[in-house]
Coordinates of C-alpha atoms in Angstrom, one line a residue:
Chain A
X53 CA -13.0 -21.9 17.5
X54 CA -9.3 -22.7 17.5
X55 CA -7.4 -19.8 20.0
X56 CA -3.8 -20.2 18.5
X57 CA -3.2 -20.6 14.5
X58 CA 0.7 -20.3 12.7
X59 CA 0.5 -19.2 8.7
X60 CA 3.8 -18.6 6.5
X61 CA 4.1 -15.0 5.2
X62 CA 7.0 -15.0 1.6
X63 CA 8.1 -10.6 1.5
X64 CA 6.6 -8.9 -1.9
X65 CA 8.9 -7.2 -3.4
X66 CA 6.2 -3.8 -2.9
X67 CA 7.0 -4.3 0.6
X68 CA 9.7 -3.8 1.1
X69 CA 11.0 0.5 1.9
X70 CA 14.2 2.3 0.4
X71 CA 16.5 0.6 3.4
X72 CA 15.3 -2.8 2.1
X73 CA 13.3 -4.0 5.2
X74 CA 9.4 -4.8 5.3
X75 CA 8.0 -1.4 5.9
X76 CA 6.7 -1.4 9.3
X77 CA 3.2 -0.1 8.3
X78 CA 3.3 -3.3 6.5
X79 CA 3.1 -5.8 9.7
X80 CA 0.0 -4.2 10.1
X81 CA -1.6 -6.0 7.2
X82 CA 0.4 -9.4 8.0
X83 CA -0.8 -9.6 11.8
X84 CA -4.7 -8.9 9.9
X85 CA -4.3 -11.8 7.3
X86 CA -3.1 -13.9 11.1
X87 CA -6.3 -13.0 12.1
X88 CA -8.7 -14.1 9.2
X89 CA -6.4 -17.2 8.1
X90 CA -7.1 -18.2 12.4
X91 CA -10.7 -17.5 11.8
X92 CA -10.9 -19.8 8.3
X93 CA -9.3 -22.6 10.4
X94 CA -11.9 -23.1 12.2
X95 CA -14.6 -22.9 9.2
X96 CA -15.2 -19.2 9.8
X97 CA -15.4 -16.6 6.1
X98 CA -14.4 -13.0 8.2
X99 CA -16.6 -12.0 4.4
X100 CA -19.2 -13.6 6.1
X101 CA -19.9 -11.8 8.9
X102 CA -19.2 -8.6 7.4
X103 CA -21.3 -9.2 5.0
X104 CA -23.8 -10.6 8.4
X105 CA -23.2 -6.8 8.9
X106 CA -20.4 -7.0 12.3
X107 CA -17.6 -4.9 11.9
X108 CA -14.6 -6.2 13.2
X109 CA -12.8 -3.0 14.4
X110 CA -8.8 -2.0 15.2
X111 CA -9.3 -0.8 18.6
X112 CA -5.3 -0.1 19.2
X113 CA -2.5 -1.7 18.2
X114 CA 0.9 -1.7 20.6
X115 CA 3.9 -3.4 18.2
X116 CA 7.5 -4.1 19.3
X117 CA 9.8 -3.8 16.0
X118 CA 12.8 -6.7 17.1
X119 CA 14.6 -6.8 13.8
X120 CA 14.4 -6.2 10.1
X121 CA 12.6 -9.0 7.4
X122 CA 13.5 -8.5 4.4
X123 CA 12.6 -9.0 0.7
X124 CA 12.1 -12.7 -0.5
X125 CA 12.1 -13.9 3.3
X126 CA 10.0 -16.4 4.2
X127 CA 8.4 -16.0 7.7
X128 CA 6.4 -17.3 10.0
X129 CA 3.9 -15.8 11.7
X130 CA 2.2 -16.7 15.3
X131 CA -1.4 -15.7 16.3
X132 CA -2.9 -16.1 19.3
X133 CA -6.1 -15.3 20.9
X134 CA -5.9 -13.8 24.7
X135 CA -9.0 -12.1 25.1
X136 CA -12.4 -13.0 23.6
X137 CA -15.1 -11.7 26.0
X138 CA -17.9 -9.2 24.9
X139 CA -17.6 -6.9 22.1
X140 CA -13.5 -7.3 22.9
X141 CA -10.6 -10.0 21.1
X142 CA -7.3 -9.5 22.0
X143 CA -5.0 -11.2 19.9
X144 CA -1.1 -11.5 20.7
X145 CA 1.2 -11.4 16.8
X146 CA 4.9 -13.1 16.8
X147 CA 6.6 -13.1 13.6
X148 CA 10.0 -15.2 13.6
X149 CA 12.7 -16.4 10.5
X150 CA 13.4 -19.0 10.4
X151 CA 16.9 -19.7 10.1
X152 CA 17.8 -22.2 6.8
X153 CA 19.9 -24.5 8.1
X154 CA 19.6 -24.7 11.4
X155 CA 17.0 -25.6 13.7
X156 CA 16.2 -21.6 15.4
X157 CA 14.5 -18.6 14.8
X158 CA 14.9 -15.4 15.1
X159 CA 12.0 -13.2 16.6
X160 CA 11.9 -9.8 14.5
X161 CA 8.0 -8.7 15.1
X162 CA 6.0 -9.4 18.4
X163 CA 2.0 -7.2 19.0
X164 CA -0.5 -7.2 20.6
X165 CA -4.1 -5.4 19.1
X166 CA -7.5 -4.9 21.2
X167 CA -10.1 -5.5 18.5
X168 CA -13.9 -4.0 18.9
X169 CA -17.2 -5.4 17.3
X170 CA -19.5 -3.2 16.0
X171 CA -22.4 -2.3 13.1
X172 CA -22.5 -0.7 10.9
X173 CA -23.2 2.3 12.2
X174 CA -20.1 1.8 14.6
X175 CA -22.3 1.0 17.2
X176 CA -20.1 -1.4 19.9
X177 CA -22.2 -4.3 19.9
X178 CA -21.9 -8.1 20.7
X179 CA -19.6 -10.6 19.4
X180 CA -22.1 -12.6 17.2
X181 CA -21.9 -16.1 19.0
X182 CA -19.3 -18.5 16.2
X183 CA -16.5 -15.7 17.8
X184 CA -17.8 -15.6 21.9
X185 CA -14.8 -17.6 23.0
X186 CA -15.4 -16.8 26.5
X187 CA -11.6 -16.5 27.0
X188 CA -11.0 -14.8 29.9
X189 CA -6.6 -15.7 30.8
X190 CA -4.6 -12.8 31.7
X191 CA -3.0 -10.5 29.3
X192 CA 0.6 -12.2 27.8
Chain B
X39 CA -15.6 21.6 -15.4
X40 CA -12.1 22.0 -16.6
X41 CA -10.6 19.4 -18.9
X42 CA -6.7 20.1 -17.5
X43 CA -5.4 20.8 -13.8
X44 CA -2.0 20.2 -12.4
X45 CA -1.4 18.9 -8.9
X46 CA 2.0 18.9 -6.6
X47 CA 2.7 15.8 -5.1
X48 CA 5.9 15.1 -3.2
X49 CA 7.0 11.4 -2.5
X50 CA 6.8 9.8 0.6
X51 CA 9.2 7.3 2.3
X52 CA 6.4 4.2 2.3
X53 CA 6.2 4.5 -1.5
X54 CA 9.3 3.5 -2.5
X55 CA 10.8 0.5 -2.8
X56 CA 13.8 -1.1 -2.5
X57 CA 15.3 -0.1 -5.0
X58 CA 14.9 3.6 -3.7
X59 CA 12.3 4.3 -6.6
X60 CA 8.6 4.8 -5.9
X61 CA 7.2 2.1 -6.5
X62 CA 5.5 1.6 -9.9
X63 CA 2.2 0.5 -8.3
X64 CA 2.2 3.3 -6.9
X65 CA 2.0 6.1 -9.5
X66 CA -1.8 4.8 -10.5
X67 CA -3.2 6.1 -6.9
X68 CA -0.9 9.6 -7.9
X69 CA -3.1 9.5 -11.4
X70 CA -6.8 8.6 -9.4
X71 CA -5.2 11.8 -6.8
X72 CA -5.0 13.2 -10.5
X73 CA -9.2 12.9 -10.9
X74 CA -9.9 13.2 -7.5
X75 CA -8.7 16.6 -7.8
X76 CA -9.8 18.1 -10.9
X77 CA -13.2 17.6 -10.3
X78 CA -12.4 19.0 -6.7
X79 CA -10.8 22.1 -8.5
X80 CA -14.4 22.5 -11.1
X81 CA -16.3 21.7 -7.3
X82 CA -17.5 18.0 -7.8
X83 CA -16.7 15.9 -4.8
X84 CA -15.6 12.3 -6.3
X85 CA -17.0 11.2 -2.6
X86 CA -20.8 12.6 -3.6
X87 CA -21.1 10.9 -6.3
X88 CA -20.4 7.6 -4.9
X89 CA -22.6 8.5 -2.4
X90 CA -24.7 9.9 -4.8
X91 CA -24.7 5.7 -6.4
X92 CA -21.9 6.1 -10.0
X93 CA -19.0 4.5 -9.3
X94 CA -17.1 5.3 -11.7
X95 CA -14.7 2.4 -12.2
X96 CA -11.1 2.1 -14.6
X97 CA -11.6 -0.2 -17.1
X98 CA -8.1 0.1 -18.6
X99 CA -4.8 1.9 -18.0
X100 CA -1.9 2.4 -20.3
X101 CA 1.6 3.5 -18.6
X102 CA 4.7 4.4 -20.0
X103 CA 7.4 4.5 -17.4
X104 CA 10.4 7.3 -18.8
X105 CA 12.0 7.8 -15.0
X106 CA 12.7 6.7 -11.7
X107 CA 10.4 9.7 -9.0
X108 CA 12.9 9.4 -5.8
X109 CA 11.9 9.2 -1.8
X110 CA 11.1 13.1 -1.1
X111 CA 11.1 14.4 -4.3
X112 CA 9.0 17.2 -5.5
X113 CA 6.7 16.1 -8.5
X114 CA 4.4 17.7 -10.5
X115 CA 1.1 15.5 -11.9
X116 CA -1.2 16.9 -14.6
X117 CA -4.0 15.3 -15.3
X118 CA -6.2 16.0 -19.3
X119 CA -9.1 15.0 -20.3
X120 CA -9.1 14.0 -24.1
X121 CA -12.8 11.9 -24.1
X122 CA -16.0 12.5 -21.6
X123 CA -19.6 11.0 -23.5
X124 CA -21.7 8.7 -22.4
X125 CA -20.4 6.3 -20.2
X126 CA -16.9 6.8 -20.7
X127 CA -13.9 9.6 -19.9
X128 CA -10.7 9.0 -21.6
X129 CA -7.6 10.5 -19.1
X130 CA -4.3 11.4 -20.2
X131 CA -1.7 11.9 -17.4
X132 CA 2.1 13.5 -17.4
X133 CA 4.0 13.4 -14.2
X134 CA 7.7 15.9 -14.3
X135 CA 10.3 16.3 -11.8
X136 CA 10.9 20.2 -11.8
X137 CA 15.2 20.9 -12.1
X138 CA 15.9 22.7 -8.5
X139 CA 18.1 25.2 -10.6
X140 CA 16.7 25.9 -14.1
X141 CA 13.6 26.3 -15.4
X142 CA 13.9 22.8 -16.7
X143 CA 11.5 19.4 -16.0
X144 CA 12.2 15.8 -16.8
X145 CA 9.5 13.5 -17.6
X146 CA 8.8 10.5 -15.3
X147 CA 6.2 8.5 -16.2
X148 CA 2.7 9.5 -18.8
X149 CA 0.2 7.4 -19.2
X150 CA -3.8 6.8 -20.5
X151 CA -6.4 5.4 -19.1
X152 CA -10.3 4.5 -18.9
X153 CA -12.9 5.2 -17.1
X154 CA -16.7 3.6 -17.1
X155 CA -19.3 4.8 -15.4
X156 CA -21.0 2.4 -13.3
X157 CA -24.1 1.8 -11.1
X158 CA -23.8 0.1 -7.4
X159 CA -24.7 -3.0 -9.2
X160 CA -22.0 -3.3 -11.5
X161 CA -23.9 -1.9 -15.0
X162 CA -22.7 0.3 -16.8
X163 CA -24.7 3.7 -16.9
X164 CA -24.2 6.9 -18.0
X165 CA -22.3 9.6 -16.9
X166 CA -24.3 11.7 -13.8
X167 CA -24.9 14.9 -15.3
X168 CA -22.3 17.1 -14.0
X169 CA -19.5 15.2 -15.2
X170 CA -21.4 14.9 -19.3
X171 CA -19.1 17.3 -21.2
X172 CA -19.5 15.9 -24.9
X173 CA -15.5 16.1 -25.2
X174 CA -14.7 13.9 -28.1
X175 CA -10.8 15.1 -29.6
X176 CA -8.9 12.3 -31.0
X177 CA -6.9 10.3 -28.8
X178 CA -3.4 11.9 -28.3
Chain C
X16 CA 13.7 -21.6 -17.7
X17 CA 10.2 -22.3 -17.5
X18 CA 8.4 -19.2 -20.0
X19 CA 5.0 -20.2 -17.8
X20 CA 3.6 -20.6 -14.7
X21 CA 0.5 -20.2 -12.3
X22 CA -0.1 -19.0 -8.6
X23 CA -2.7 -19.3 -6.3
X24 CA -3.7 -15.5 -5.0
X25 CA -6.0 -14.3 -1.7
X26 CA -7.6 -11.5 -2.0
X27 CA -6.5 -10.0 1.5
X28 CA -8.4 -7.4 3.4
X29 CA -6.3 -4.2 3.3
X30 CA -5.8 -5.0 -0.6
X31 CA -10.0 -3.8 -1.2
X32 CA -10.7 0.0 -1.9
X33 CA -13.9 1.4 -1.0
X34 CA -15.7 -0.3 -3.7
X35 CA -15.3 -3.2 -1.9
X36 CA -12.8 -3.8 -4.6
X37 CA -9.7 -5.3 -4.9
X38 CA -8.0 -1.4 -6.1
X39 CA -6.9 -1.7 -9.1
X40 CA -3.2 -0.3 -8.4
X41 CA -2.7 -3.4 -5.8
X42 CA -3.1 -5.8 -9.4
X43 CA 0.3 -4.1 -10.4
X44 CA 1.6 -6.0 -7.2
X45 CA -0.4 -8.6 -8.1
X46 CA 1.7 -8.7 -11.5
X47 CA 5.1 -8.7 -9.7
X48 CA 4.7 -12.2 -7.1
X49 CA 3.3 -13.4 -10.7
X50 CA 7.3 -12.2 -11.8
X51 CA 9.1 -13.4 -8.7
X52 CA 7.6 -17.0 -8.4
X53 CA 7.7 -18.0 -12.0
X54 CA 11.7 -16.9 -11.6
X55 CA 11.4 -18.8 -8.1
X56 CA 10.3 -21.8 -10.2
X57 CA 12.7 -22.8 -12.7
X58 CA 15.6 -22.3 -9.2
X59 CA 16.3 -18.2 -10.2
X60 CA 16.0 -16.2 -7.3
X61 CA 14.9 -12.8 -7.6
X62 CA 17.0 -11.4 -4.3
X63 CA 19.7 -12.9 -6.1
X64 CA 19.7 -11.1 -9.1
X65 CA 19.4 -7.9 -7.8
X66 CA 21.9 -8.6 -4.9
X67 CA 24.8 -9.0 -7.8
X68 CA 24.1 -5.0 -9.1
X69 CA 21.1 -6.1 -12.0
X70 CA 17.8 -4.1 -11.8
X71 CA 14.8 -5.3 -14.0
X72 CA 12.6 -2.2 -13.8
X73 CA 9.2 -2.5 -15.7
X74 CA 9.1 0.0 -18.7
X75 CA 5.7 0.0 -19.6
X76 CA 2.2 -1.3 -18.9
X77 CA -0.8 -2.0 -20.5
X78 CA -4.0 -3.9 -17.5
X79 CA -7.5 -4.2 -18.1
X80 CA -9.8 -4.7 -16.0
X81 CA -12.1 -6.9 -16.7
X82 CA -14.0 -8.2 -13.5
X83 CA -13.2 -6.9 -10.0
X84 CA -12.3 -9.6 -7.9
X85 CA -13.0 -9.3 -3.9
X86 CA -12.1 -9.9 -0.7
X87 CA -10.5 -13.1 0.3
X88 CA -11.7 -14.3 -3.3
X89 CA -8.9 -17.3 -4.5
X90 CA -7.6 -16.2 -7.9
X91 CA -5.0 -18.0 -9.6
X92 CA -2.6 -16.0 -12.0
X93 CA -1.3 -17.2 -15.6
X94 CA 2.0 -15.4 -15.6
X95 CA 3.7 -16.0 -19.8
X96 CA 7.2 -14.9 -21.6
X97 CA 6.0 -13.4 -24.9
X98 CA 9.2 -12.1 -25.9
X99 CA 13.1 -12.3 -24.0
X100 CA 16.3 -11.0 -25.7
X101 CA 18.8 -8.3 -25.3
X102 CA 17.6 -6.6 -22.2
X103 CA 13.9 -7.1 -22.5
X104 CA 11.0 -9.5 -21.3
X105 CA 7.8 -8.9 -22.4
X106 CA 5.4 -11.0 -20.0
X107 CA 1.3 -11.4 -20.2
X108 CA -0.7 -11.5 -17.3
X109 CA -3.8 -13.8 -17.3
X110 CA -6.3 -13.0 -13.6
X111 CA -8.6 -15.1 -13.0
X112 CA -10.9 -16.5 -10.7
X113 CA -12.7 -20.2 -10.3
X114 CA -16.5 -20.8 -10.1
X115 CA -17.0 -22.6 -6.5
X116 CA -19.7 -25.3 -8.0
X117 CA -18.2 -26.2 -11.3
X118 CA -15.7 -26.0 -13.8
X119 CA -15.3 -23.1 -15.4
X120 CA -14.0 -19.1 -15.0
X121 CA -14.4 -15.6 -15.2
X122 CA -10.9 -13.0 -16.8
X123 CA -10.7 -10.6 -13.7
X124 CA -7.9 -9.1 -15.4
X125 CA -5.4 -9.0 -18.2
X126 CA -2.6 -7.1 -18.7
X127 CA 1.2 -7.1 -20.5
X128 CA 4.5 -5.1 -19.8
X129 CA 8.1 -4.5 -20.9
X130 CA 10.1 -4.4 -18.0
X131 CA 13.7 -3.8 -19.2
X132 CA 17.3 -4.8 -17.7
X133 CA 19.5 -2.2 -16.2
X134 CA 22.7 -1.8 -13.8
X135 CA 22.3 0.8 -10.6
X136 CA 24.1 3.4 -12.4
X137 CA 20.4 3.0 -14.3
X138 CA 22.5 2.1 -18.0
X139 CA 20.3 -0.5 -19.7
X140 CA 22.6 -4.0 -19.9
X141 CA 21.4 -6.9 -21.1
X142 CA 19.5 -9.6 -19.2
X143 CA 21.6 -12.0 -16.8
X144 CA 22.7 -15.3 -18.8
X145 CA 20.2 -17.1 -17.0
X146 CA 18.0 -14.8 -17.6
X147 CA 18.2 -14.7 -22.1
X148 CA 15.3 -17.3 -22.5
X149 CA 16.8 -15.7 -26.4
X150 CA 12.2 -16.5 -27.5
X151 CA 11.1 -14.0 -30.2
X152 CA 7.9 -15.3 -31.1
X153 CA 5.0 -12.2 -31.3
X154 CA 3.5 -11.0 -29.3
X155 CA 0.4 -12.0 -27.6
Chain D
X173 CA 15.3 21.8 15.9
X174 CA 10.8 22.4 16.9
X175 CA 9.5 20.5 18.2
X176 CA 6.3 20.3 17.6
X177 CA 4.1 20.5 13.7
X178 CA 1.2 20.2 12.4
X179 CA 0.4 19.2 8.8
X180 CA -2.4 18.8 6.6
X181 CA -3.4 15.3 5.7
X182 CA -6.9 15.0 2.3
X183 CA -7.3 11.3 2.9
X184 CA -6.9 9.8 -0.4
X185 CA -9.8 6.4 -2.5
X186 CA -6.2 4.0 -2.2
X187 CA -6.5 4.3 1.3
X188 CA -10.0 3.0 2.4
X189 CA -10.7 0.2 3.2
X190 CA -14.1 -2.6 2.5
X191 CA -16.1 -0.9 5.5
X192 CA -15.7 2.6 3.5
X193 CA -12.5 3.3 6.6
X194 CA -8.7 4.4 6.3
X195 CA -6.8 1.2 6.5
X196 CA -5.3 1.1 9.9
X197 CA -1.9 0.5 9.1
X198 CA -3.1 3.5 6.5
X199 CA -2.3 5.6 9.9
X200 CA 1.9 5.2 10.0
X201 CA 2.0 6.4 6.5
X202 CA 0.2 9.3 7.7
X203 CA 2.6 9.9 11.2
X204 CA 5.7 8.8 9.8
X205 CA 4.1 12.0 7.5
X206 CA 4.0 14.2 10.5
X207 CA 8.1 12.7 11.2
X208 CA 9.6 14.2 7.5
X209 CA 7.8 16.9 7.8
X210 CA 8.5 18.1 11.2
X211 CA 12.5 17.9 9.9
X212 CA 11.3 19.4 6.7
X213 CA 10.4 22.5 8.9
X214 CA 13.0 22.4 10.9
X215 CA 15.4 22.6 7.4
X216 CA 16.4 18.7 7.8
X217 CA 15.9 16.9 4.9
X218 CA 15.3 13.3 5.9
X219 CA 16.7 11.6 2.7
X220 CA 20.0 13.5 3.5
X221 CA 20.4 12.0 6.5
X222 CA 20.0 8.7 5.4
X223 CA 22.5 9.9 2.7
X224 CA 24.6 10.1 5.3
X225 CA 24.1 6.6 6.4
X226 CA 22.2 7.4 8.7
X227 CA 19.0 5.2 9.1
X228 CA 15.6 6.5 12.1
X229 CA 14.0 2.9 12.5
X230 CA 10.4 2.4 14.0
X231 CA 12.2 0.7 17.3
X232 CA 8.2 0.1 18.5
X233 CA 4.9 1.8 18.1
X234 CA 1.8 1.8 20.4
X235 CA -1.1 3.4 18.3
X236 CA -5.2 3.8 19.7
X237 CA -7.4 3.9 17.0
X238 CA -10.8 6.3 18.4
X239 CA -12.7 6.9 15.2
X240 CA -12.4 6.3 11.4
X241 CA -11.0 8.7 8.9
X242 CA -13.3 8.5 5.6
X243 CA -12.4 9.4 1.6
X244 CA -11.8 12.6 0.9
X245 CA -12.4 13.6 4.7
X246 CA -9.4 16.8 5.6
X247 CA -7.7 16.5 8.3
X248 CA -4.8 18.3 10.9
X249 CA -1.7 15.7 11.5
X250 CA -0.2 16.7 15.3
X251 CA 3.5 15.3 15.9
X252 CA 5.2 16.4 19.0
X253 CA 9.0 15.3 20.5
X254 CA 8.6 13.9 23.9
X255 CA 11.8 12.7 24.1
X256 CA 15.1 13.1 22.0
X257 CA 19.2 12.0 23.1
X258 CA 21.6 9.6 22.8
X259 CA 19.7 6.5 19.9
X260 CA 16.3 7.6 20.5
X261 CA 13.3 9.4 19.8
X262 CA 10.0 9.2 21.3
X263 CA 6.9 10.8 18.8
X264 CA 2.8 11.8 20.2
X265 CA 0.7 11.9 16.9
X266 CA -2.7 13.5 17.7
X267 CA -4.7 13.5 14.5
X268 CA -8.0 15.0 14.0
X269 CA -10.4 15.8 11.7
X270 CA -11.7 19.3 11.9
X271 CA -15.4 20.0 12.0
X272 CA -16.6 22.0 8.7
X273 CA -19.2 24.4 10.4
X274 CA -18.2 25.4 13.8
X275 CA -14.9 25.2 15.9
X276 CA -14.8 21.9 16.6
X277 CA -12.9 18.7 16.3
X278 CA -13.0 15.1 17.1
X279 CA -10.0 12.8 17.9
X280 CA -9.6 10.1 15.3
X281 CA -6.2 8.2 16.0
X282 CA -3.1 9.0 18.7
X283 CA 0.2 7.3 18.1
X284 CA 3.2 7.0 20.3
X285 CA 6.6 6.1 18.9
X286 CA 9.7 5.1 19.5
X287 CA 12.4 5.3 17.0
X288 CA 16.0 4.7 16.5
X289 CA 19.2 5.6 15.2
X290 CA 21.5 3.0 13.5
X291 CA 23.5 3.3 10.6
X292 CA 23.5 1.0 7.7
X293 CA 25.0 -2.1 9.5
X294 CA 22.5 -2.0 11.0
X295 CA 24.5 -0.9 15.1
X296 CA 23.0 1.4 17.2
X297 CA 24.4 4.4 16.8
X298 CA 23.3 8.6 18.8
X299 CA 21.8 10.8 16.6
X300 CA 24.0 13.2 14.1
X301 CA 24.7 15.9 15.1
X302 CA 21.6 17.8 14.0
X303 CA 19.2 16.3 15.9
X304 CA 20.7 16.1 19.0
X305 CA 17.6 18.1 21.6
X306 CA 17.8 16.4 24.6
X307 CA 14.5 17.0 25.7
X308 CA 14.2 14.6 28.8
X309 CA 10.5 15.7 29.1
X310 CA 8.7 12.7 31.0
X311 CA 6.6 10.1 29.2
X312 CA 3.3 11.3 27.7

């Protein structure tokens, strides 16, 4: 399974709030998309995981909002696995906006989340085999 | 079971889009709340209905947006049952904003929806007994 | 300006409700994306339109929900302009899910919307020149 | 201005995801509501603050998800100001579900956020006078 992945994100109209900026809660949806697409890039369907009885739930999340994203912005989200062992995965997220005309980018949002693997009754259980990466690098 | 009901709705920040207006898709969430609260006012929990195996799904919806609602507006939603028989319920919605200082109100959104009663496998089935109202008034 | 356009839509996790189906209000966000991308395919940025002082607001919407979309479904949305003249555009939407293994597709949702062109103060005004298509085909 | 406040929150249908649980991003909307209502309880309208040219933006957020909230749950959100000085406010959030039949409650989500005061151009500026609380208690 790959440990880092990058997806493009286009900001949609309904994701922007009355300040003309992407509403801060919306970024958590982007991060979720980053996790699902990183799995897909490894040939793993999160839908299949859920159907097999394992839920991956967000246990904690830590977000820094540096600069606002605006409607129609074309963003890049980089998702990385920092830790993956037992029943826990730690992801790191880095959302940037590329400069349209020069080779540079602005960091908009960074975040870290802890995901726990549970069964349908809510009990913590080891990650399914295909997700066992055994990564234990120190937190970044 | 009652056939019309009224709830207050406060517009939250994240419901507003970049135009400073409630995003048009958000009104469908308000209508859903109107249906759930009308049931509750009759002593019926929609959660219990779903747990008993019946899903009420929206089959069609027809919405007219007359005037925009703004952040922090204090609105009133009136929900009414036009038709309720077999496996189908027709609701009508009327969302208004009261004038702060005089006895008048503006109509913001009106809508009609057709709800169908289905089982977990997606098959149409008669409404549960407690929802059988046998209303067949002509459409309004 | 083109009059019909097709975009792929992947169903994200947060768009699904407790029935495991895409929440019905979410489809209106998909339609909005269809309109914005159809403009982009003609070289027109909806962000630029808003910045120039014209808002395109949804005046009415009529939606039929035929079959549910599920998490991670890969959909296709076809957006078409039925009418475009003066201050009004009528769009038609057709959302389908392709069969994974044979050459067929299921219709999930169809809809029609009326969009009005207004200025910042809310007054109806003629569509900006680049949007003047002068289409007056009878409604489909 | 008061420094802690409590609001009731009813979980709506569209806030729940395919796991039957409130989607984790949704809690940030609840917190925002907690902040707005705490202001209102002090006689301050956040709408007026924005109209006067001050935006309060979320600079960082730290959330722990302990137990899931479910559709139709009746929750209580306690919002508290930990720090308020210069251009920064730190809030703490405690979301609980009361037991229906005995005098106890479950903690569902706790969080801390840093809010910054900026002007329309995005520059940090001191909080408006009415929000100057001069609270500098150590972080909780």
